[in-house]
Structures are given as C-alpha cells and as structure tokens.
Short mmCIF file of C-alpha atoms in Angstrom, two decimals:
data_model
loop_
_atom_site.label_atom_id
_atom_site.label_comp_id
_atom_site.label_asym_id
_atom_site.label_seq_id
_atom_site.Cartn_x
_atom_site.Cartn_y
_atom_site.Cartn_z
CA MET A 1050 -8.22 0.59 -20.89
CA THR A 1051 -5.77 -0.21 -18.07
CA ARG A 1052 -7.42 -1.71 -15.01
CA LEU A 1053 -6.44 -2.78 -11.55
CA GLN A 1054 -8.38 -4.71 -8.94
CA GLN A 1055 -8.27 -3.34 -5.42
CA VAL A 1056 -8.53 -6.05 -2.76
CA LEU A 1057 -9.29 -5.50 0.92
CA PHE A 1058 -8.54 -8.56 3.06
CA LYS A 1059 -9.60 -9.11 6.67
CA LEU A 1060 -6.95 -10.69 8.88
CA ASP A 1061 -8.66 -13.74 10.40
CA GLY A 1062 -6.14 -14.83 13.02
CA GLN A 1063 -2.62 -14.47 14.29
CA TYR A 1064 0.05 -13.24 11.88
CA LEU A 1065 3.81 -13.79 12.02
CA GLY A 1066 5.68 -11.29 9.86
CA HIS A 1067 6.33 -7.59 9.28
CA PRO A 1068 3.90 -5.50 11.36
CA TYR A 1069 3.20 -2.81 8.75
CA PHE A 1070 3.10 -4.48 5.34
CA VAL A 1071 3.25 -7.75 3.38
CA THR A 1072 5.51 -7.78 0.33
CA GLY A 1073 4.01 -8.13 -3.12
CA ASN A 1074 6.23 -11.17 -3.60
CA ALA A 1075 4.59 -12.94 -0.63
CA LEU A 1076 1.10 -12.06 -1.86
CA PHE A 1077 1.97 -13.09 -5.41
CA ASN A 1078 3.15 -16.53 -4.29
CA ALA A 1079 0.05 -16.99 -2.11
CA ILE A 1080 -2.28 -16.18 -5.03
CA ALA A 1081 -0.30 -17.73 -7.89
CA ARG A 1082 -0.47 -21.23 -6.44
CA ARG A 1083 -4.30 -21.03 -6.65
CA VAL A 1084 -4.55 -20.09 -10.34
CA ASP A 1085 -3.40 -21.78 -13.55
CA GLU A 1086 0.01 -21.10 -15.03
CA GLN A 1087 -1.26 -18.69 -17.71
CA VAL A 1088 -3.01 -16.45 -15.17
CA ALA A 1089 -0.01 -16.59 -12.81
CA ARG A 1090 2.31 -15.37 -15.59
CA ALA A 1091 0.02 -12.41 -16.23
CA LEU A 1092 -0.46 -11.30 -12.61
CA ASN A 1093 1.25 -8.30 -10.99
CA VAL A 1094 0.71 -7.82 -7.26
CA SER A 1095 1.35 -4.75 -5.08
CA HIS A 1096 2.67 -4.68 -1.53
CA GLY A 1097 -0.11 -5.08 1.03
CA VAL A 1098 -0.55 -2.36 3.67
CA PHE A 1099 -2.09 -3.20 7.07
CA LEU A 1100 -4.79 -0.86 8.38
CA PRO A 1101 -7.28 -0.88 11.24
CA GLY A 1102 -11.03 -0.99 10.70
CA GLU A 1103 -11.73 2.29 12.50
CA TYR A 1104 -13.64 5.54 12.26
CA GLY A 1105 -11.98 8.04 9.95
CA GLU A 1106 -12.39 10.92 7.53
CA TYR A 1107 -11.35 11.30 3.92
CA PRO A 1108 -7.93 12.92 3.37
CA LEU A 1109 -7.98 16.47 2.00
CA ALA A 1110 -6.71 15.39 -1.41
CA ALA A 1111 -9.43 12.73 -1.90
CA SER A 1112 -12.45 13.41 -4.11
CA GLN A 1113 -14.81 12.80 -1.16
CA ASP A 1114 -14.52 14.80 2.02
CA GLY A 1115 -15.59 14.75 5.64
CA TYR A 1116 -16.53 11.97 8.02
CA ALA A 1117 -16.39 8.50 6.46
CA GLY A 1118 -17.62 6.14 9.19
CA LYS A 1119 -15.56 2.97 9.67
CA LEU A 1120 -13.37 3.68 6.68
CA GLY A 1121 -10.91 0.80 7.07
CA GLN A 1122 -13.54 -1.94 6.73
CA SER A 1123 -14.54 -1.22 3.13
CA LEU A 1124 -13.05 0.28 -0.02
CA PRO A 1125 -13.82 3.97 -0.66
CA GLU A 1126 -15.08 5.00 -4.09
CA VAL A 1127 -12.32 5.80 -6.58
CA GLU A 1128 -13.05 8.77 -8.84
CA ALA A 1129 -9.73 10.62 -8.82
CA TYR A 1130 -6.06 9.62 -8.88
CA GLU A 1131 -5.67 10.66 -5.23
CA ASP A 1132 -8.36 8.15 -4.15
CA LEU A 1133 -6.03 5.27 -5.04
CA PHE A 1134 -3.79 6.18 -2.10
CA VAL A 1135 -6.26 6.59 0.75
CA PHE A 1136 -5.19 3.23 2.19
CA ARG A 1137 -1.58 3.29 0.92
CA ASP A 1138 -0.44 5.72 3.65
CA PRO A 1139 1.23 3.65 6.42
CA ALA A 1140 0.63 6.48 8.92
CA HIS A 1141 -3.15 6.09 8.48
CA ARG A 1142 -3.72 9.85 8.41
CA TRP A 1143 -7.40 9.21 7.66
CA LEU A 1144 -7.98 8.14 11.31
CA LEU A 1145 -10.12 10.52 13.34
CA ASP A 1146 -8.17 12.67 15.80
CA SER A 1147 -10.34 11.19 18.56
CA ARG A 1148 -8.80 7.73 17.98
CA PRO A 1149 -5.67 6.77 20.00
CA ARG A 1150 -3.39 7.00 16.95
CA ASP A 1151 -0.27 5.52 18.55
CA ALA A 1152 -2.20 2.40 19.53
CA HIS A 1153 -3.90 2.09 16.14
CA ASN A 1154 -0.74 2.20 14.08
CA THR A 1155 0.48 -1.28 14.99
CA HIS A 1156 -0.88 -4.71 15.76
CA PRO A 1157 -1.28 -6.00 19.31
CA LEU A 1158 1.50 -8.41 20.23
CA GLN A 1159 1.25 -12.10 21.10
CA VAL A 1160 4.06 -14.40 22.23
CA HIS A 1161 4.12 -17.99 20.99
CA GLY A 1162 7.08 -19.80 22.54
CA ASP A 1163 10.06 -17.67 21.60
CA ARG A 1164 8.31 -15.95 18.69
CA VAL A 1165 6.41 -12.67 18.68
CA ALA A 1166 3.27 -12.68 16.53
CA PHE A 1167 0.46 -10.18 15.95
CA ASP A 1168 -3.21 -10.57 16.74
CA SER A 1169 -6.02 -9.78 14.31
CA THR A 1170 -8.03 -7.85 16.91
CA CYS A 1171 -7.03 -5.02 19.23
CA TRP A 1172 -9.05 -4.45 22.42
CA PHE A 1173 -9.51 -1.04 24.04
CA GLY A 1174 -10.88 -0.39 27.53
CA ARG A 1175 -13.73 2.09 28.11
CA PRO A 1176 -14.80 4.08 31.20
CA LYS A 1177 -16.81 2.06 33.77
CA LYS A 1178 -19.82 4.35 33.40
CA MET A 1179 -20.31 3.17 29.81
CA ARG A 1180 -22.47 0.13 29.10
CA ASP A 1181 -19.75 -1.79 27.24
CA HIS A 1182 -16.49 -1.87 29.13
CA ARG A 1183 -14.33 -2.50 26.08
CA ARG A 1184 -14.40 -2.28 22.28
CA SER A 1185 -12.52 -4.12 19.53
CA VAL A 1186 -10.72 -3.03 16.37
CA SER A 1187 -10.05 -5.57 13.61
CA TRP A 1188 -7.14 -5.43 11.17
CA TYR A 1189 -7.30 -5.40 7.38
CA LEU A 1190 -4.80 -5.64 4.51
CA HIS A 1191 -5.05 -3.49 1.37
CA CYS A 1192 -3.38 -4.46 -1.93
CA TYR A 1193 -4.19 -4.50 -5.62
CA VAL A 1194 -3.53 -6.75 -8.58
CA HIS A 1195 -3.31 -6.00 -12.27
CA ALA A 1196 -2.31 -7.86 -15.41
CA GLN A 1197 0.38 -7.62 -18.06
CA PRO A 1198 -0.63 -5.58 -21.15
CA GLY A 1199 -2.89 -7.67 -23.36
CA ASP A 1200 -4.03 -9.93 -20.51
CA ASP A 1201 -6.83 -7.73 -19.11
CA ASP A 1202 -9.30 -10.62 -19.20
CA VAL A 1203 -7.44 -12.05 -16.17
CA LEU A 1204 -9.26 -9.49 -14.00
CA PRO A 1205 -11.14 -9.63 -11.78
CA VAL A 1206 -9.49 -12.46 -9.86
CA SER A 1207 -12.41 -14.29 -8.25
CA THR A 1208 -13.19 -14.05 -4.55
CA ASP A 1209 -13.03 -17.86 -4.36
CA VAL A 1210 -9.37 -17.70 -5.39
CA LEU A 1211 -8.48 -14.89 -2.97
CA ASN A 1212 -10.38 -16.18 0.07
CA GLY A 1213 -8.16 -18.07 2.49
CA VAL A 1214 -4.73 -17.08 1.14
CA GLN A 1215 -2.06 -17.07 3.84
CA VAL A 1216 0.94 -14.80 4.38
CA GLY A 1217 3.82 -14.64 6.85
CA GLY A 1218 5.37 -17.45 8.92
CA ALA A 1219 3.85 -20.51 10.62
CA ARG A 1220 1.22 -20.89 7.92
CA ASN A 1221 1.05 -24.62 8.58
CA TYR A 1222 -0.36 -23.62 12.01
CA GLU A 1223 -3.06 -21.50 10.29
CA PHE A 1224 -1.26 -18.21 10.94
CA GLY A 1225 -1.65 -15.32 8.48
CA LYS A 1226 -5.02 -16.39 7.05
CA LEU A 1227 -6.90 -13.72 5.05
CA SER A 1228 -10.51 -13.49 3.87
CA VAL A 1229 -11.83 -11.05 1.28
CA ALA A 1230 -13.75 -8.12 2.75
CA GLU A 1231 -14.30 -6.32 -0.58
CA THR A 1232 -12.84 -5.95 -4.07
CA GLN A 1233 -13.42 -3.42 -6.85
CA VAL A 1234 -12.00 -2.94 -10.35
CA VAL A 1235 -10.75 0.53 -11.33
CA ASP A 1236 -9.92 1.88 -14.79
CA VAL A 1237 -6.89 4.04 -13.96
CA GLU A 1238 -6.80 6.10 -17.15
CA ALA A 1239 -10.47 7.10 -16.69
CA LEU A 1240 -9.75 8.77 -13.32
CA ASP A 1241 -9.69 12.51 -12.67
CA PHE A 1242 -6.10 13.79 -12.96
CA SER A 1243 -7.08 17.49 -12.94
CA ARG A 1244 -4.64 18.50 -10.19
CA LEU A 1245 -1.69 17.01 -12.06
CA GLU A 1246 -2.95 18.35 -15.40
CA ALA A 1247 -2.99 21.83 -13.88
CA ALA A 1248 0.56 21.28 -12.61
CA GLN A 1249 1.63 20.16 -16.07
CA ARG A 1250 0.37 23.46 -17.52
CA SER A 1251 2.18 25.52 -14.90
CA ASP A 1252 5.87 26.17 -14.35
CA GLU A 1253 5.85 24.71 -10.83
CA SER A 1254 7.47 21.34 -10.17
CA CYS A 1255 5.76 18.23 -8.83
CA TRP A 1256 7.10 15.81 -6.24
CA ILE A 1257 7.43 12.05 -6.27
CA GLU A 1258 6.77 9.94 -3.18
CA LEU A 1259 8.27 6.46 -3.18
CA VAL A 1260 5.39 4.34 -1.84
CA THR A 1261 7.35 1.04 -1.94
CA PRO A 1262 11.12 0.39 -2.25
CA PHE A 1263 12.78 0.89 -5.64
CA VAL A 1264 15.27 -1.85 -6.62
CA LEU A 1265 18.77 -0.72 -7.64
CA GLU A 1266 20.75 -3.98 -7.51
CA THR A 1267 19.66 -7.60 -7.24
CA GLU A 1268 21.22 -11.05 -7.08
CA HIS A 1269 18.08 -12.63 -8.54
CA PRO A 1270 18.89 -14.17 -11.95
CA CYS A 1271 15.76 -12.63 -13.53
CA GLY A 1272 16.58 -9.07 -12.40
CA ASP A 1273 19.02 -6.40 -13.56
CA ALA A 1274 20.84 -3.57 -11.83
CA GLN A 1275 19.46 -0.15 -12.64
CA SER A 1276 20.29 3.47 -11.94
CA ILE A 1277 18.23 6.23 -10.39
CA PRO A 1278 15.61 7.34 -12.96
CA TRP A 1279 16.68 10.49 -14.83
CA TRP A 1280 13.41 12.22 -13.92
CA TRP A 1281 14.26 12.18 -10.19
CA GLY A 1282 15.94 15.48 -9.27
CA VAL A 1283 18.48 13.80 -6.96
CA ASP A 1284 21.47 11.47 -7.20
CA LYS A 1285 22.03 8.25 -5.25
CA SER A 1286 24.11 9.91 -2.50
CA GLU A 1287 21.07 11.96 -1.45
CA LEU A 1288 18.83 8.92 -0.97
CA ARG A 1289 18.39 6.49 1.90
CA CYS A 1290 19.15 2.94 0.69
CA ARG A 1291 19.00 -0.44 2.39
CA GLU A 1292 19.60 -4.11 1.60
CA THR A 1293 16.76 -6.57 1.91
CA ARG A 1294 16.15 -10.21 0.95
CA PHE A 1295 14.01 -11.48 -1.92
CA VAL A 1296 12.65 -15.00 -1.41
CA ASP A 1297 12.12 -17.26 -4.41
CA GLY A 1298 11.22 -20.83 -3.46
CA ASP A 1299 13.97 -22.23 -1.24
CA GLU A 1300 16.46 -19.52 -2.28
CA THR A 1301 16.94 -15.97 -1.00
CA TYR A 1302 18.67 -13.20 -2.93
CA ALA A 1303 20.16 -9.92 -1.72
CA VAL A 1304 18.37 -6.85 -3.12
CA THR A 1305 19.59 -3.26 -2.69
CA THR A 1306 16.73 -0.78 -2.71
CA VAL A 1307 16.00 2.91 -2.32
CA ASP A 1308 13.94 2.95 0.86
CA HIS A 1309 10.25 3.82 0.65
CA GLY A 1310 8.69 6.97 2.10
CA GLN A 1311 11.14 9.43 0.51
CA LEU A 1312 10.18 12.50 -1.53
CA VAL A 1313 12.19 13.55 -4.59
CA PRO A 1314 11.66 16.43 -7.04
CA TYR A 1315 10.06 15.44 -10.33
CA THR A 1316 11.99 16.77 -13.33
CA GLY A 1317 10.15 15.01 -16.16
CA PRO A 1318 7.79 16.62 -18.70
CA ASN A 1319 4.57 14.63 -18.15
CA PRO A 1320 3.43 14.14 -14.52
CA VAL A 1321 0.11 12.58 -15.57
CA ARG A 1322 1.76 9.78 -17.57
CA THR A 1323 4.33 9.28 -14.79
CA ALA A 1324 1.50 9.05 -12.26
CA VAL A 1325 -0.21 6.28 -14.26
CA ASN A 1326 3.08 4.40 -14.70
CA GLY A 1327 3.81 4.80 -10.97
CA VAL A 1328 0.55 3.06 -10.04
CA TYR A 1329 1.66 0.05 -12.08
CA ARG A 1330 5.17 0.50 -10.66
CA VAL A 1331 8.52 0.96 -12.37
CA GLY A 1332 11.85 -0.84 -12.38
CA THR A 1333 13.15 -4.30 -11.69
CA HIS A 1334 10.83 -6.49 -9.59
CA SER A 1335 7.89 -4.11 -10.17
CA ARG A 1336 5.75 -7.20 -10.77
CA PHE A 1337 6.25 -8.08 -7.09
CA GLY A 1338 5.28 -4.70 -5.64
CA PHE A 1339 8.55 -2.76 -5.80
CA GLY A 1340 8.77 0.72 -7.34
CA GLU A 1341 5.26 2.04 -6.61
CA LEU A 1342 5.23 5.86 -6.93
CA ARG A 1343 2.83 8.67 -6.18
CA VAL A 1344 3.12 12.07 -7.89
CA TRP A 1345 2.22 15.06 -5.71
CA PRO A 1346 1.24 18.39 -7.33
CA PRO A 1347 3.02 21.61 -6.22
CA GLY A 1348 1.90 22.92 -2.83
CA ALA A 1349 0.49 19.58 -1.66
CA ASP A 1350 1.92 17.58 1.22
CA ARG A 1351 1.48 14.14 2.76
CA VAL A 1352 0.91 15.90 6.09
CA PRO A 1353 -1.93 18.44 5.64
CA GLU A 1354 -1.01 20.21 8.88
CA ARG A 1355 2.26 21.31 7.31
CA VAL A 1356 0.40 23.08 4.48
CA VAL A 1357 -1.83 24.84 7.00
CA ASP A 1358 1.25 25.97 8.97
CA ARG A 1359 2.97 27.25 5.83
CA GLU A 1360 -0.13 29.19 4.80
CA GLY A 1361 -0.42 30.60 8.31
CA ASP A 1362 3.21 31.74 8.28
CA ALA A 1363 2.73 33.36 4.87
CA ALA A 1364 -0.28 35.32 6.16
#
C-alpha cells in the first residue's frame, strides 16, 4: 500500500511570496521543524497550489461530475487517478463560468512599505438592488505529503502539527500563517486507472504533463545532474528551461529546471506505473516537490474546450 495525505490549508492572513504556489521545500521546512528527526527524514512534501474557495464544477476527467458547490473549501472525494489533480491545475478550470475568472486567478494585492503582499480574502462588489452589497472569497492552499518506502506509519501527520505553519516572507510579523481546513489519506494504488489501462492496451500514445519543475542541474551538495528521462519523446532543445534558487538554511543554490506546465509525448511501455511514480515525483529534489507528473490518456486535454472543438471540426 502506498499512501499520501492530501492537506487543504486556509490562508489566515497576509502572505508575502509567489502568488500562485508555495514550493515543497518551503512547506517541508515549515512542517519538519514541528516533528521529530525520524519523521522529518521520512517526509516528502509536494508544492502547494493556491486556489479560491469558490463555486465550481468537477472537471470532465474526474470521477464525479456536475455542480460541486464551493469546491475550493473542502477536498473532493478521490476514487480515480484523475481526482488527484482537481486542485493541482493552476488555471482553476473547475471554477464556474459565471465567476469572474480573471479576478479569481490571483490574490488581491496589499502594499506594506515598499513590499507588495497578498491578502487572504478577495472582496467583490454586487449590484445595489441586492441585499448584500459585496461578497468575499477566501484563499486556500492545496498540497500533499507522503513518506519514504517503509515509513508509512508516519502518516497521517496530525492536524496539531500542521495547524499554524507559516510560509513566505515576514513570518516574524505573522505573515503567511496557515490553518488546516481538511485532510484525507489516499491509497494511490487502489485508485481507478481504467483510462490509462485502456490506453496501455491500445496503440495510441499518452502524454505527460509536467505539474512542477523537473530538476536537470543543481549546485546543492545532496543533488546530482540528470538528463531528460528516456521515456519523454523530446530532447532538451525542445523544452522550456529556467534557473531558479533552492534555499537550504542560510545558503541558496542555483537549480536549472525544465519549466512546469509543458506537455511531452510518453514513449514508455507502462503508463499506469509511470502515473503512480509521477504522483510521488521523479528526479533530483523530488522530496521537495520537484518532478511531479501527470499522465494524460490519448484524446484527453487539459482544456476540455479544445477537445470539443476538435470533435466539432471532425464532424
């Protein structure tokens, strides 16, 4: 049994950092200082993705369908592999079309001295004829933790440990404080992989979406340089790369990564096994959230409207 613990945090105040995500390294350091050394050694933490607590509907690929109420405020049930990624899409495609999407895809800004921070609540005006003249939308952070093989008894990490962790800058001024909205433990290998199993039996090729950056080169003494995986149907010149910084204590190290959000053809023989490995991430620094992958079956797309358009053109 290979488990992971999904964690949905509520942002409780101002936050000073990246507006769309929190690195797994930052979350790992925030959690690791609250547990003993043995548990800290066993923990693996994903990148955290910000999302609004708003009305939405389940994506087409999810095992549930239709209207979902305020989807961002609680964790949806996980029955199939696709359910793991409902909140991992930074474009929040689960938002209802009636929501002002452009305004919901980023935090409201605040200025503190010469620094720009983000607020935990976004306010929207309403027509004067309505009883309430404005409404609020709170922000949440989705991530998951899992353990090294053989250390499954580490999960679940208790709510007492997770409550109150802080991320981002100015933490000594109480910025970036998180409280647990909900957690749930999922057995990944017990999920429904029927769409990928069907793809495995067919001659059609799957696709890989890079959910978080994949590390190629690192200055960190515990990491190694690595090449593009052989089961990606591209070479390095076809990929968008960037350099970022990896913080370890008082030191920072340059890290060259393949940028997230890219799609590459899958040329391996076993998409189901690759899908499971991609949830737990691959490559150097995978323990800190890098190298998370999603495997898409043939004919599927991150943007459902594109599939509809293609089918319409074919007709």
